[in-house]
Tab-separated table of C-alpha atoms in Angstrom:
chain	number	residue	atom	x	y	z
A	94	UNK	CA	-12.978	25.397	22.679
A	95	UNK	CA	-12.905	28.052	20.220
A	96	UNK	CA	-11.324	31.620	20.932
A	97	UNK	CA	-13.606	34.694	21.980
A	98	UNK	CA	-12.333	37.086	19.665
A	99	UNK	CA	-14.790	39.589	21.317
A	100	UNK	CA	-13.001	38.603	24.441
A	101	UNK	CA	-9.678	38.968	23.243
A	102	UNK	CA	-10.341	42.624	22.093
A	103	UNK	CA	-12.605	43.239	25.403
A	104	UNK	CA	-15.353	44.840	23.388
A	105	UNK	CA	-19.308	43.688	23.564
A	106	UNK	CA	-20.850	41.248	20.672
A	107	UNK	CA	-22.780	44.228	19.407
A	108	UNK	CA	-19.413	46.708	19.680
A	109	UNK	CA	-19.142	48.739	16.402
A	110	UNK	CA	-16.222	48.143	13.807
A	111	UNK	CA	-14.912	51.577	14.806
A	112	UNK	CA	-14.978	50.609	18.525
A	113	UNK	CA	-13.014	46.865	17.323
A	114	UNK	CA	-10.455	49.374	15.620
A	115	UNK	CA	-10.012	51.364	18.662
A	116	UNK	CA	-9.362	48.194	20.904
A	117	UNK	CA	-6.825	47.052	18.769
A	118	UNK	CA	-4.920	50.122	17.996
A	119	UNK	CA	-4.833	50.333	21.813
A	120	UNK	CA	-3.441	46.460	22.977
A	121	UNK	CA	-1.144	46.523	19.850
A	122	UNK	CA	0.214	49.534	20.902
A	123	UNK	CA	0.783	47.720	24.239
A	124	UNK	CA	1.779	44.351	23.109
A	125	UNK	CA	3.897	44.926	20.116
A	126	UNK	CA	6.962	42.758	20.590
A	127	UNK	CA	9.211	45.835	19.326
A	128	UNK	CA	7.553	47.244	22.576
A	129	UNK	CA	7.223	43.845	24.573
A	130	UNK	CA	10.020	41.092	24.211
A	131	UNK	CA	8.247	38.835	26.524
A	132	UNK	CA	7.214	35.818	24.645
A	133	UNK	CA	3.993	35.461	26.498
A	134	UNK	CA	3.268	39.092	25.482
A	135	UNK	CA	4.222	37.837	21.418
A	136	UNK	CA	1.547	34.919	21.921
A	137	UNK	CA	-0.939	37.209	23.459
A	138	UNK	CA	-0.360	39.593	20.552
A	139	UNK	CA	-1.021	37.148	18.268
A	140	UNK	CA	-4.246	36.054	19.528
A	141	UNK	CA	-5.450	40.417	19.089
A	142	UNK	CA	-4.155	40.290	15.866
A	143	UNK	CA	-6.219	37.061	14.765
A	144	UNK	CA	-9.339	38.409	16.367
A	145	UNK	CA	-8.897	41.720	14.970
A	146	UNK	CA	-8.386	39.986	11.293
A	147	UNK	CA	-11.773	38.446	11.902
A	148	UNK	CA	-13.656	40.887	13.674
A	149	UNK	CA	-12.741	43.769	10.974
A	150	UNK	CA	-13.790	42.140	8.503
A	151	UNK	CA	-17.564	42.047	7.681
A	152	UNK	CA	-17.781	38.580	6.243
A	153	UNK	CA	-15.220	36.898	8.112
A	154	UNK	CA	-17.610	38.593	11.210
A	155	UNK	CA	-20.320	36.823	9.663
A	156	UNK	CA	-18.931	33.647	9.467
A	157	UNK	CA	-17.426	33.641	13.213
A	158	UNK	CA	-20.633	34.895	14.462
A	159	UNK	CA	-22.295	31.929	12.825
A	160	UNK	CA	-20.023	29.209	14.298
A	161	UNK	CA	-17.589	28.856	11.668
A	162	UNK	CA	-13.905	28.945	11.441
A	163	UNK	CA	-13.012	32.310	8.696
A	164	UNK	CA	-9.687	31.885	9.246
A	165	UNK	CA	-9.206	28.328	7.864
A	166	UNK	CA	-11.519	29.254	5.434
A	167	UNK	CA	-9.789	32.453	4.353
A	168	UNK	CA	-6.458	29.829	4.006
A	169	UNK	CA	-4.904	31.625	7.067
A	170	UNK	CA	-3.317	29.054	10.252
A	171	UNK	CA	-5.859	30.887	13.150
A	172	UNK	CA	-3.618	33.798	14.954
A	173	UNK	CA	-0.812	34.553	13.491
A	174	UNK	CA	2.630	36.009	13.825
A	175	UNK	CA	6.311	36.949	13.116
A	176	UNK	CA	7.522	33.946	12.328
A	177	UNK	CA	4.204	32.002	11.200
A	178	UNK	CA	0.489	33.178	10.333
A	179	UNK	CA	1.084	36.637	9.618
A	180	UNK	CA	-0.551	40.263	10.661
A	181	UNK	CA	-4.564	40.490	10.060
A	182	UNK	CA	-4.063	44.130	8.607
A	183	UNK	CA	-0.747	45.159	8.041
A	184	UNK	CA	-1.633	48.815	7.951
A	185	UNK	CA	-3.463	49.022	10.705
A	186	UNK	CA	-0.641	47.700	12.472
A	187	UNK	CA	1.214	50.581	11.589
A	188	UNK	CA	-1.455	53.182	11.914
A	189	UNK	CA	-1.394	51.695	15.479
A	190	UNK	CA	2.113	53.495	15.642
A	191	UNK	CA	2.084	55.923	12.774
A	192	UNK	CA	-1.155	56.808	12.458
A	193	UNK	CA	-0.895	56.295	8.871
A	194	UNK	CA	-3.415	53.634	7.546
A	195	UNK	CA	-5.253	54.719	4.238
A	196	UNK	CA	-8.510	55.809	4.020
A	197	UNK	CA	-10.989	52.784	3.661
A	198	UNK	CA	-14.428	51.918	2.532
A	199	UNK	CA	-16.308	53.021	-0.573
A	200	UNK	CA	-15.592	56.014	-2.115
A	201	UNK	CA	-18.588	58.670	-3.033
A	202	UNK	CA	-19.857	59.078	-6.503
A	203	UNK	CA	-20.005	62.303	-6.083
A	204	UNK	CA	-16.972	64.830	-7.014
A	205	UNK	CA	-16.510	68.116	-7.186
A	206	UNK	CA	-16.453	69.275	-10.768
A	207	UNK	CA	-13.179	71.151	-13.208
A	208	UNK	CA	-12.970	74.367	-12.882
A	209	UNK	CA	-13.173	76.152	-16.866
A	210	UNK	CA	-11.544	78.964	-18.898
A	211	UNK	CA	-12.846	81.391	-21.961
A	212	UNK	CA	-11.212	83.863	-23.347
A	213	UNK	CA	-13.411	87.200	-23.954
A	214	UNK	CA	-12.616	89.719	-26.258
A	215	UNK	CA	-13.248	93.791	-25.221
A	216	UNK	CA	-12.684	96.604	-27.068
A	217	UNK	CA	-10.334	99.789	-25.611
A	218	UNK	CA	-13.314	101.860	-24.301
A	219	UNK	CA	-14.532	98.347	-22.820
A	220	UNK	CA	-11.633	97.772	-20.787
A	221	UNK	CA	-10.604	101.457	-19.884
A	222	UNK	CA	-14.428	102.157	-18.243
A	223	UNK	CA	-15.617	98.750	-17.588
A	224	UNK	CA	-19.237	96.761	-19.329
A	225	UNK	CA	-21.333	94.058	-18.763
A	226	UNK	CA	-21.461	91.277	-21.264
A	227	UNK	CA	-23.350	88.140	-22.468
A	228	UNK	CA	-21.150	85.112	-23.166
A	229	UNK	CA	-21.794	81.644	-24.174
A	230	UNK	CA	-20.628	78.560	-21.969
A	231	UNK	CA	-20.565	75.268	-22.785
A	232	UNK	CA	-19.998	72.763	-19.794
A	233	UNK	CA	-21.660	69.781	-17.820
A	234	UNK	CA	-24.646	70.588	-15.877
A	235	UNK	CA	-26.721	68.382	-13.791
A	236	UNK	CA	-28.545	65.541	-15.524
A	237	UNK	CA	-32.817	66.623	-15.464
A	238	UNK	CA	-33.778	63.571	-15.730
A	239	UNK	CA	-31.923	61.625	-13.088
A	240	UNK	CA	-31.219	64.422	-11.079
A	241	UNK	CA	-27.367	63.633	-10.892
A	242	UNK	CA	-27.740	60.630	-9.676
A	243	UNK	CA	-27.155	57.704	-12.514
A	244	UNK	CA	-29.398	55.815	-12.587
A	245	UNK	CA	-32.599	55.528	-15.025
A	246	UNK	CA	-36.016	56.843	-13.570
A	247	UNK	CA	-37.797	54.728	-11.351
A	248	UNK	CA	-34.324	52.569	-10.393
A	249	UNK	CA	-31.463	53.161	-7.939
A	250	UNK	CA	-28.358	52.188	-7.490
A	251	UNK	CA	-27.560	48.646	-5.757
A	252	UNK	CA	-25.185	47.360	-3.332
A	253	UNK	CA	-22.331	45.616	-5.161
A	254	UNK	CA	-22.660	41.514	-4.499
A	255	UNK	CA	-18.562	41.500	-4.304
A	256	UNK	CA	-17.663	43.276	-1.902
A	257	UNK	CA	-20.410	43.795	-0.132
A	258	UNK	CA	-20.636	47.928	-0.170
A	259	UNK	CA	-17.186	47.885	0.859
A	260	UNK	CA	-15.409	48.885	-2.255
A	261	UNK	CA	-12.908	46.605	-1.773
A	262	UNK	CA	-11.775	43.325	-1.538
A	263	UNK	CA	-9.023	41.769	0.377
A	264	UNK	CA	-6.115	39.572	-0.656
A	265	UNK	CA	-4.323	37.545	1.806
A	266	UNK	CA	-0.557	37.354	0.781
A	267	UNK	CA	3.010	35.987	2.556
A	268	UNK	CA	6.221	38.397	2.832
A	269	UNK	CA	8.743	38.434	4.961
A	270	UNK	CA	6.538	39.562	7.709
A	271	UNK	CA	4.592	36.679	7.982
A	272	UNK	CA	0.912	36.586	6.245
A	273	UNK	CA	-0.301	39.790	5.010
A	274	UNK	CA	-4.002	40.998	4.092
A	275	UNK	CA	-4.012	43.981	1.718
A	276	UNK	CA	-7.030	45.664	0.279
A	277	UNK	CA	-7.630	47.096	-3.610
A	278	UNK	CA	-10.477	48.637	-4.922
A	279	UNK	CA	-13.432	46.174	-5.687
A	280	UNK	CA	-12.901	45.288	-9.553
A	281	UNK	CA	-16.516	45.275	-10.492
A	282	UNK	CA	-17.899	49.036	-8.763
A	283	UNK	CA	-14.395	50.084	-8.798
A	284	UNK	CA	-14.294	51.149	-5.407
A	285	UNK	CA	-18.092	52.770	-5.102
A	286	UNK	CA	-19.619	50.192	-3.605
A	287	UNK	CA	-22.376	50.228	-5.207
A	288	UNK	CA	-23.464	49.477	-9.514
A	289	UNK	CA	-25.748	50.904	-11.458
A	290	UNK	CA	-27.600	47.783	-13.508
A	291	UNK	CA	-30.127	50.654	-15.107
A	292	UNK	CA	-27.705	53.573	-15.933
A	293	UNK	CA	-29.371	56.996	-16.724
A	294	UNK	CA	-30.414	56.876	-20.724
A	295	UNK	CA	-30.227	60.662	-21.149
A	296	UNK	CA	-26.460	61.029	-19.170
A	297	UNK	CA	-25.101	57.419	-19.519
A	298	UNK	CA	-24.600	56.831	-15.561
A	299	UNK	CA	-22.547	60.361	-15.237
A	300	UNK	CA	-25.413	62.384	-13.349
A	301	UNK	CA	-24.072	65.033	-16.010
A	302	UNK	CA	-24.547	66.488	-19.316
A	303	UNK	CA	-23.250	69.551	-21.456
A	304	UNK	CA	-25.347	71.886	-22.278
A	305	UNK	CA	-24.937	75.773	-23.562
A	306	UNK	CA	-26.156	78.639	-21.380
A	307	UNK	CA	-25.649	81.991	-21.011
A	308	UNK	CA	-24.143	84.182	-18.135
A	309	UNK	CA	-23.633	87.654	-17.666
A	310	UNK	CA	-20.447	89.124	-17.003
A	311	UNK	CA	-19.646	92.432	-15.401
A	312	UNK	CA	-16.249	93.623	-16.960
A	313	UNK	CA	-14.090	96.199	-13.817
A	314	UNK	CA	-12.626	99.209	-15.085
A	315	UNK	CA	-8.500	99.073	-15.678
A	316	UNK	CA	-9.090	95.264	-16.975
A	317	UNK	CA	-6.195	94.544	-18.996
A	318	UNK	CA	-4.829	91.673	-21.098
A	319	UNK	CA	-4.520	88.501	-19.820
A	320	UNK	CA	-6.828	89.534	-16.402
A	321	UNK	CA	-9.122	86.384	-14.964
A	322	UNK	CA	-12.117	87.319	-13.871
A	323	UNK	CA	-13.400	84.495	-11.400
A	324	UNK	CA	-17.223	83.228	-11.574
A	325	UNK	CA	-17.498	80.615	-8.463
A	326	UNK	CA	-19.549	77.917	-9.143
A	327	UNK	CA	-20.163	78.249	-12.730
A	328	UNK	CA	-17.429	75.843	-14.051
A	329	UNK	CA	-17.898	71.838	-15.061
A	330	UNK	CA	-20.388	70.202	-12.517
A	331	UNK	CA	-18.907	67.187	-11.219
A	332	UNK	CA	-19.525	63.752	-11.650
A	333	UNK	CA	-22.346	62.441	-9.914
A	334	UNK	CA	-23.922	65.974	-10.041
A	335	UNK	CA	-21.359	67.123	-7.521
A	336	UNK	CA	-20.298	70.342	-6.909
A	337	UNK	CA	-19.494	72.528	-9.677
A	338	UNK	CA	-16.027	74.353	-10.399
A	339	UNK	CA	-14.752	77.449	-10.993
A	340	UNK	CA	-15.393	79.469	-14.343
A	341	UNK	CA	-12.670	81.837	-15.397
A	342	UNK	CA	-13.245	84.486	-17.801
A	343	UNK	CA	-10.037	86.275	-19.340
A	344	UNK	CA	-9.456	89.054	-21.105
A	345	UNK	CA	-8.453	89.833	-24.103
A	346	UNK	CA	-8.355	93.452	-25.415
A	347	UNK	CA	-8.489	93.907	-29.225
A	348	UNK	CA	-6.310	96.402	-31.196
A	349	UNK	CA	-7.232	100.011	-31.207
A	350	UNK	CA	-6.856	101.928	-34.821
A	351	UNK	CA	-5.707	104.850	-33.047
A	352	UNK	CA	-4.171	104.226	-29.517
A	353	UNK	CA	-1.379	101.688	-28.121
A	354	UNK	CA	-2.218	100.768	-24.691
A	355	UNK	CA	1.067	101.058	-21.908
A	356	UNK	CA	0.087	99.884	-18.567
A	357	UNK	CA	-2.955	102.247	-18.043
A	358	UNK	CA	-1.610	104.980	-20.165
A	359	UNK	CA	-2.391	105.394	-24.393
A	360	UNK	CA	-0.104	106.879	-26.908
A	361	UNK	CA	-0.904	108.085	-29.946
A	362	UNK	CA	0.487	109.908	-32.940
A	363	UNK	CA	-0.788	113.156	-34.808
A	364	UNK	CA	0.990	114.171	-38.356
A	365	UNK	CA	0.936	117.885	-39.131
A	366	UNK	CA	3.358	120.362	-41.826
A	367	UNK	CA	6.334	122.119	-41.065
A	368	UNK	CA	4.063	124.751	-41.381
A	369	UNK	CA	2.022	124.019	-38.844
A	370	UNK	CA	4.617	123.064	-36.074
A	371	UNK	CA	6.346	126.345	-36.500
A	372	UNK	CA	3.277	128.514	-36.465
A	373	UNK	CA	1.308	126.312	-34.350
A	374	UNK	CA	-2.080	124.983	-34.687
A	375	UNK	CA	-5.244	122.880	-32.629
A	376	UNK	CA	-5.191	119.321	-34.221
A	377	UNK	CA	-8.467	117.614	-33.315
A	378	UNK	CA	-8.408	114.406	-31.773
A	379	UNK	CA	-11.300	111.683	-31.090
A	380	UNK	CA	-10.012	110.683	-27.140
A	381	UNK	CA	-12.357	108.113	-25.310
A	382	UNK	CA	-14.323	110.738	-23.795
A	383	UNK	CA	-14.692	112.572	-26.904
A	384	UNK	CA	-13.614	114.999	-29.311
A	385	UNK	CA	-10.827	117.347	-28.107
A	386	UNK	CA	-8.325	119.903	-29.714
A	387	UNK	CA	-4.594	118.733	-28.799
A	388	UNK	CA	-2.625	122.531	-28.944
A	389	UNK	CA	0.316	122.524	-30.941
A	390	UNK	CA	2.503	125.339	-29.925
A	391	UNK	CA	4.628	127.574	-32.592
A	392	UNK	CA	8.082	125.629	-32.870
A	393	UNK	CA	6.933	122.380	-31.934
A	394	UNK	CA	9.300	119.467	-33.300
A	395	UNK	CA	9.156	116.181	-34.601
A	396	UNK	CA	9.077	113.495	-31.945
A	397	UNK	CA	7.577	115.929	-29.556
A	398	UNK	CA	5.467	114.432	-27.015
A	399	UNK	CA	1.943	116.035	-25.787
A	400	UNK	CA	0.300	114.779	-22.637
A	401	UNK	CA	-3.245	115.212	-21.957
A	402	UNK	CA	-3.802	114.439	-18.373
A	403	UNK	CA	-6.382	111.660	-17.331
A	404	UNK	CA	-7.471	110.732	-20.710
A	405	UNK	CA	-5.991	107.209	-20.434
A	406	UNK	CA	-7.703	104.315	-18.719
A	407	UNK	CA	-9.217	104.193	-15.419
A	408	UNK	CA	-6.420	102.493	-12.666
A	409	UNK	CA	-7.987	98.770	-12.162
A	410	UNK	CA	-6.818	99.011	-8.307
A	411	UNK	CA	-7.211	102.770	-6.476
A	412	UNK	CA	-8.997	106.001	-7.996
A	413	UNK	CA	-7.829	107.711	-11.032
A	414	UNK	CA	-6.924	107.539	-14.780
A	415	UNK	CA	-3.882	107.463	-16.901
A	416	UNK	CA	-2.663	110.145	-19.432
A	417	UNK	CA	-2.918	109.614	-22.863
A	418	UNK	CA	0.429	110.800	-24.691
A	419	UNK	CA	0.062	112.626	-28.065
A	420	UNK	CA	3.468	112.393	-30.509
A	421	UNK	CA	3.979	114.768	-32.513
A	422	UNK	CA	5.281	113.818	-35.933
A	423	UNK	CA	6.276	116.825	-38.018
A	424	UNK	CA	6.383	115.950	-42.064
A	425	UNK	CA	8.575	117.627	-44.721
A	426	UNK	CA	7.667	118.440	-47.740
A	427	UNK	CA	9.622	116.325	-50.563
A	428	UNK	CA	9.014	118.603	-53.841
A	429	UNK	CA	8.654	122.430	-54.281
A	430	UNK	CA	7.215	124.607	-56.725
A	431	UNK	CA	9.175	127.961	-57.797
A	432	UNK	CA	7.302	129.870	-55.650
A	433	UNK	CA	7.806	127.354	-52.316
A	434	UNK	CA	11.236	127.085	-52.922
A	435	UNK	CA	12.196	130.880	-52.930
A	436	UNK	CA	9.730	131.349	-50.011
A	437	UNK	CA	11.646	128.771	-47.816
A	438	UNK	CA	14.897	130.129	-48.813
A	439	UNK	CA	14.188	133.295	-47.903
A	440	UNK	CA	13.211	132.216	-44.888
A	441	UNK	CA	16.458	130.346	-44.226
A	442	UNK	CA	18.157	133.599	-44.659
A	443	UNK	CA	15.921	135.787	-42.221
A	444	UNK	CA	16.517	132.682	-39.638
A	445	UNK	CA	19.910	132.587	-40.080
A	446	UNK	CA	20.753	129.406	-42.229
A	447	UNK	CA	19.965	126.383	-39.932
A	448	UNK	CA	19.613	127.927	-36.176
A	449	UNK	CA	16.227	127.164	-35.321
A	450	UNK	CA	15.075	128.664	-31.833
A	451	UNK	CA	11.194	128.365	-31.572
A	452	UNK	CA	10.669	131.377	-31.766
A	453	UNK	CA	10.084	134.341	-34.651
A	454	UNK	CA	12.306	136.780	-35.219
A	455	UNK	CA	11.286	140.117	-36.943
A	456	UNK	CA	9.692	139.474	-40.527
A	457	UNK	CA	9.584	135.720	-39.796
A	458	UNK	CA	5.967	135.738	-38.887
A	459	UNK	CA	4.687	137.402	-41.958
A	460	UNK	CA	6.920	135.209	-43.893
A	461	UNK	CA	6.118	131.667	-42.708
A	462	UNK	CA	2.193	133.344	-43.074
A	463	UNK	CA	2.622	133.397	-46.926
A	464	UNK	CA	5.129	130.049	-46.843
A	465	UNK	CA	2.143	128.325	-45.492
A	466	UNK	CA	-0.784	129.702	-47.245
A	467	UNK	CA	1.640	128.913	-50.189
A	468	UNK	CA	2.093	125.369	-49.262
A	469	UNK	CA	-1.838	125.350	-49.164
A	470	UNK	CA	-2.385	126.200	-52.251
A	471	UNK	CA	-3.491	129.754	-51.385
């Protein structure tokens, strides 16, 4: 008389496969012979393990349910064991225990897209107070015409005829363990369960294709080089018109003519006479937020800095602005007429040969007045 596999597990006829796994996880866990020496408790084992191996399996199911033997048909000796037949599903064996059995059935079409990087250029002013600008993408969006699905209009996808929408198919195979089933993707859907005999003509079977579009980007204040800015959601679409990844816009800030960016503070450099430092003079100066008058005080030197509080850019994180640092870079004359040459000598003497202080002595005022309306062509 042939065995009730249904029986063996103590599930109904019409018990679903994820009540069969449950039964089985449950007596193996019981009758394991690492667990249960007994030999009775080994044979007993066995006979789970053969139903299981049938009952698990959709078209071995079939076939049992029909009257049939799957078991000599599938090349296996009916419940198996250590030492002959061999374990219906390894791995579920040891997910019994572990809990570590691999994901199984057909995996989904659908994936979530690649996330995406451009690099946007800004200008100084751009970057110090923040803009809004239009950039170009180019990067898979859903397929119109079949709606991200694959297949052409009018046709759907179909169950694969190899492994019956399992996407997989089993092997049986002998080890040391005894006889072994193991499972691999199905060769022909490649795991999906499912082809496409009428792919998509516009997207090839994808569900995507690129296309250029244009998205506004709003640029924070205090951006610097090399900052991301993340747009969720506007990267690749995935295949089978999945979810769409990240886009990631960074920064890059071109070269200013006149400032060097440090951090969030500028620098910049303003060339006047000798004249001019030691009299002093207003140089004017084209900031960010306009034209302003950088004061040059009598004596100034070369390599002199100036700072001109919160003119720099605006702090990315928190309230507030930089500086922007003005050098001062004093220039000496390299020829002399007659008349520059006595002037400047004279004025060595009144100074006291080469004992600058910063500030004019008697007759030093009047003197550097004619030196420099004489280096001015005056």
């Amino acid at each position: 008389m042939a065995t009730d596999y249904y029986a063996v597990l103590g599930v109904r006829r019409d018990a679903s496969q994820e009540e069969i796994k449950k039964a089985f996880r449950r007596l193996a866990r019981e009758l394991h012979p690492d667990v249960n020496p007994d030999p009775k408790t080994q044979e007993r084992f066995k006979e789970i393990n053969a139903a299981y191996e049938v009952l698990s399996d959709p078209q071995k199911k079939q076939v049992y349910d029909l009257g049939g033997d799957p078991l000599s048909q599938a090349g296996g000796g009916g419940a198996g064991g250590f030492g002959a037949g061999g374990f219906g599903n390894f791995s579920d064996i040891m997910d019994a225990f572990f809990g570590t059995a691999s994901q199984r059935g057909p995996r989904s079409r659908t994936r979530r897209g690649q996330d995406a990087m451009i690099r946007l250029d800004v200008e100084l002013d751009e970057a110090a107070f923040g803009t809004t600008k239009d950039i170009q993408v180019d990067t898979a969006v859903v397929c119109k015409t079949c709606n991200g699905e694959g297949a052409a209009p009018g046709t759907s996808a179909q169950t694969c005829d190899m492994c019956r929408g399992r996407g997989e198919v089993s092997q049986v195979t002998r080890s040391f363990l005894g006889q072994v089933m193991t499972s691999r993707p199905c060769p022909q859907c490649q795991g999906f369960g499912t082809v496409v005999p009428n792919p998509c003509p516009e997207c090839a079977g994808d569900g995507r294709v690129r296309s250029r579009r244009t998205l506004t980007v709003k640029i924070p204040a205090g951006v610097d080089n090399g900052t991301r800015i993340q747009l969720a959601g506007e990267g690749e679409v995935g295949p089978g018109g999945g979810p769409a990844g990240d886009l990631y816009v960074e920064i890059h800030e071109l070269p200013h003519p006149t400032f060097q960016r440090r951090g969030d503070d500028l620098h910049c450099t303003v060339t006047i006479p000798m004249t001019a430092a030691a009299l002093g003079t207003k140089v004017p100066l084209e900031t960010l937020d306009g034209l302003e008058e950088v004061d040059i005080r009598p004596g100034t030197q070369s390599g002199q800095s100036i700072p001109l509080h919160g003119r720099g850019v605006t702090h990315l994180r928190g309230g507030g602005r930089g500086d922007l640092i003005v050098h001062v870079e004093v220039t000496t004359p390299t020829k002399l007429d007659p008349e520059q040459e006595r002037l400047l000598r004279e004025l060595s003497k009144l100074r006291g040969e080469e004992r600058p202080t910063g500030q004019f002595q008697p007759g030093q005022q009047g003197l550097f007045s004619r030196l420099k309306d004489a280096f001015n062509g005056r």
